[in-house]
PDB file of C-alpha atoms in Angstrom:
ATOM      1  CA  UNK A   1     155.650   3.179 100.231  1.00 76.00           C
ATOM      2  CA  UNK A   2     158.607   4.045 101.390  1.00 83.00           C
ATOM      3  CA  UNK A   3     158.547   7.303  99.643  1.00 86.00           C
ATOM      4  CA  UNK A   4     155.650   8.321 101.050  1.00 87.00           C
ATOM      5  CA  UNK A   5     157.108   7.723 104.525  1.00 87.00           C
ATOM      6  CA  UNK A   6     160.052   9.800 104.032  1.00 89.00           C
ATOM      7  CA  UNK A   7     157.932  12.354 102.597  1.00 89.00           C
ATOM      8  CA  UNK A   8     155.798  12.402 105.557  1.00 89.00           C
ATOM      9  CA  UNK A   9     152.652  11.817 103.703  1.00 90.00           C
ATOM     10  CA  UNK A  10     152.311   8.407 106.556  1.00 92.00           C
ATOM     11  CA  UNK A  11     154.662   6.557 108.833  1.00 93.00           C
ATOM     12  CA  UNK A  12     154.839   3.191 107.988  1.00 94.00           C
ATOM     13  CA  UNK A  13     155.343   1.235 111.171  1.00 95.00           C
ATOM     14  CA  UNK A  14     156.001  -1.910 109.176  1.00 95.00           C
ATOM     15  CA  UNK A  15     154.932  -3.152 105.375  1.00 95.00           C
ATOM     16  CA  UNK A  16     154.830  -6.571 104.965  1.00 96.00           C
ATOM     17  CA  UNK A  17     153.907  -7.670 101.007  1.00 92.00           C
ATOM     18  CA  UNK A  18     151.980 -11.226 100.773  1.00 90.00           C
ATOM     19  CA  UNK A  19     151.236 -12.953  97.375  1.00 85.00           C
ATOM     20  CA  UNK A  20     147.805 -11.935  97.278  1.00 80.00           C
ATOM     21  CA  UNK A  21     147.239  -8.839  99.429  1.00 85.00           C
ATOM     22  CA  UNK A  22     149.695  -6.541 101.812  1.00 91.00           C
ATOM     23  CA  UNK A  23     149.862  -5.749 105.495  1.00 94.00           C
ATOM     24  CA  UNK A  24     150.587  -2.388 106.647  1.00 95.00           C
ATOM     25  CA  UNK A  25     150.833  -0.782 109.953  1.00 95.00           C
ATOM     26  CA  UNK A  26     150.636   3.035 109.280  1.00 95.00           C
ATOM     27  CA  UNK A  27     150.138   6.129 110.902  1.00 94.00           C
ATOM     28  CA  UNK A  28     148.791   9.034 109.277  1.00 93.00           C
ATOM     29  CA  UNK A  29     149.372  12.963 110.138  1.00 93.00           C
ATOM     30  CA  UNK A  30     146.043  14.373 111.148  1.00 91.00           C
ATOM     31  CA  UNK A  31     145.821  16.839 107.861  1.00 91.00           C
ATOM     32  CA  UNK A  32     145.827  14.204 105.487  1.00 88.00           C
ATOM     33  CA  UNK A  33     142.761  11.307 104.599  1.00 90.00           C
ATOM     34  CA  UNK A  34     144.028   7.767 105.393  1.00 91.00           C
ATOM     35  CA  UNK A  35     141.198   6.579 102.178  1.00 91.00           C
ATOM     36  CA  UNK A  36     142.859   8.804 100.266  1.00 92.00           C
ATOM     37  CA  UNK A  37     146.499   8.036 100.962  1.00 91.00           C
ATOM     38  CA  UNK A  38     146.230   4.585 100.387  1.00 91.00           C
ATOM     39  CA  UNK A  39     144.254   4.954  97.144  1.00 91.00           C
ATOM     40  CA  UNK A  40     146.886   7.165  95.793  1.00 92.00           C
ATOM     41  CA  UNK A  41     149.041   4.920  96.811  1.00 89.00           C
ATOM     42  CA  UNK A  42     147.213   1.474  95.794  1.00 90.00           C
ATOM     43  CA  UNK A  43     146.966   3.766  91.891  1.00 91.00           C
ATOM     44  CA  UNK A  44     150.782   4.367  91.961  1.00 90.00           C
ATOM     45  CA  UNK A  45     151.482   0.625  92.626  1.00 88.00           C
ATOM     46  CA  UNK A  46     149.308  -0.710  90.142  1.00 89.00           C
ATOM     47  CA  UNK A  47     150.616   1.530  87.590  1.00 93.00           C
ATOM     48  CA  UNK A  48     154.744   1.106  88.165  1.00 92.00           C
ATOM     49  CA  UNK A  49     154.299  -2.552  89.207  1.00 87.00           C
ATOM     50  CA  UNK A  50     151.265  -3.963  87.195  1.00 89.00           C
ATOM     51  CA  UNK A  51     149.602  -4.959  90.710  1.00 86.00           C
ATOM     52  CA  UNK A  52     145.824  -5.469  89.988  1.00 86.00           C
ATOM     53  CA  UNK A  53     144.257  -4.394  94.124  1.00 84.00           C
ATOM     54  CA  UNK A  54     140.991  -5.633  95.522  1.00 82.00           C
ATOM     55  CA  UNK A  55     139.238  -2.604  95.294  1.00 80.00           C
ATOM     56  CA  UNK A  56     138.836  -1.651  98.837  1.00 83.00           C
ATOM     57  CA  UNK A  57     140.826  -1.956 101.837  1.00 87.00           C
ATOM     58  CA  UNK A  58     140.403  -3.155 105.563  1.00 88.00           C
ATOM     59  CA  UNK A  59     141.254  -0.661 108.660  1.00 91.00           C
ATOM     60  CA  UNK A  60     141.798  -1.146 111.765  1.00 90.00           C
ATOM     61  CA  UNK A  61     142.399   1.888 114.698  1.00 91.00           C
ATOM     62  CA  UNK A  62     144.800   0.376 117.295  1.00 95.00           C
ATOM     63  CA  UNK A  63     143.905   1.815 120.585  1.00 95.00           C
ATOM     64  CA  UNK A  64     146.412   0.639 122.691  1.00 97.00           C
ATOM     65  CA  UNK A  65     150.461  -0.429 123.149  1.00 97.00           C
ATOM     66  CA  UNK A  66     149.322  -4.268 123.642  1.00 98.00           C
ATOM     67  CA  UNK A  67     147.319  -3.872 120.728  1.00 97.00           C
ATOM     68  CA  UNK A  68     149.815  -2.349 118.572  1.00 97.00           C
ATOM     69  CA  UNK A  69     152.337  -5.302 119.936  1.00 96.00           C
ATOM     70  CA  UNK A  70     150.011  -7.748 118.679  1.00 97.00           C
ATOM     71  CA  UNK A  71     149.036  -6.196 115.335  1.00 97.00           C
ATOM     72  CA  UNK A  72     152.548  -5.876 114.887  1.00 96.00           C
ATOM     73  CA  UNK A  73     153.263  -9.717 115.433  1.00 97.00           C
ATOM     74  CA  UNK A  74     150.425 -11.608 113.556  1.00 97.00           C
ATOM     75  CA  UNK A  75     151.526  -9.264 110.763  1.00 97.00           C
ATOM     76  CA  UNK A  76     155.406 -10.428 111.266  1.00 97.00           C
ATOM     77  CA  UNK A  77     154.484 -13.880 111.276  1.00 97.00           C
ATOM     78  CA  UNK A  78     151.296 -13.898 108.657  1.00 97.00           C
ATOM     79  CA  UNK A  79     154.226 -15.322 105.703  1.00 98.00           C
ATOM     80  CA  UNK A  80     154.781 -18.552 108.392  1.00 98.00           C
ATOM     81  CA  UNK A  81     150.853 -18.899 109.126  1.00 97.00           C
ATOM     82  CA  UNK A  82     150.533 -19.566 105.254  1.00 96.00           C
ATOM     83  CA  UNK A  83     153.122 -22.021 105.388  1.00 97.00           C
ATOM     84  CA  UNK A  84     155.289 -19.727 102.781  1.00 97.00           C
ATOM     85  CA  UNK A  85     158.207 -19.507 105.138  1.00 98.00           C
ATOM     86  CA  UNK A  86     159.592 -20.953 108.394  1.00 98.00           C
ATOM     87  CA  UNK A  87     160.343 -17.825 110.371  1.00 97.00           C
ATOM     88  CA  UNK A  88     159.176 -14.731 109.909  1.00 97.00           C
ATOM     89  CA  UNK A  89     163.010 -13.734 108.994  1.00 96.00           C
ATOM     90  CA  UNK A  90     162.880 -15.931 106.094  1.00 97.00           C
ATOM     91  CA  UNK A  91     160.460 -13.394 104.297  1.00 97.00           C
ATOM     92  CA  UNK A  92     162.171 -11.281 101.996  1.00 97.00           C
ATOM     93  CA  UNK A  93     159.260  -8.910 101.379  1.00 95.00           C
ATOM     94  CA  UNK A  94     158.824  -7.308 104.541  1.00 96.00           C
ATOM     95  CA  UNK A  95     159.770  -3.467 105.607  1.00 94.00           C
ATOM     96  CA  UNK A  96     160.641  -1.423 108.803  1.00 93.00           C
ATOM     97  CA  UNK A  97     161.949   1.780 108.951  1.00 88.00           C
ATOM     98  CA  UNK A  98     165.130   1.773 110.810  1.00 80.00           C
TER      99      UNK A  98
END
């Protein structure tokens, strides 16, 4: 993930990593396939971490700033909605690039 962002292949807004599935708020450069990215990326995973995906994944286009605020926050504070963590600063699994 974070390779890919300093490679330029995405910019990862934020990665957040639940026990079941991952949040990710990414933008992707224009000459590149989001599908594609993230499948490469989903294969690379399973293979140097022994994650077994879902097969798919679910996208969303954020149109606008509030948008982006808010798709920022639920994804902040997704580890407190399922009661794994009091505040979202308690998660040790989440990542934004400086």
């Amino acid at each position: 993930m974070e390779n890919y962002h300093a490679r330029g292949r995405w910019f990862c807004h934020v990665f957040l990593l639940m026990p079941d599935h991952a949040h990710a708020l990414l933008s992707f450069p224009r000459d590149e396939r989001m599908s594609r990215l993230v499948g490469e990326w989903k294969a690379y995973a399973a293979r140097a971490l022994g994650i077994q995906w879902q097969p798919d994944f679910f996208d969303h286009r954020i149109r606008t700033g509030r948008e982006f605020r808010e798709t920022m926050d639920y994804i902040r504070r997704n580890p407190v909605a399922k009661r794994y963590c009091q505040t979202p600063e308690d998660w040790p699994w989440f990542w934004m690039p400086k």
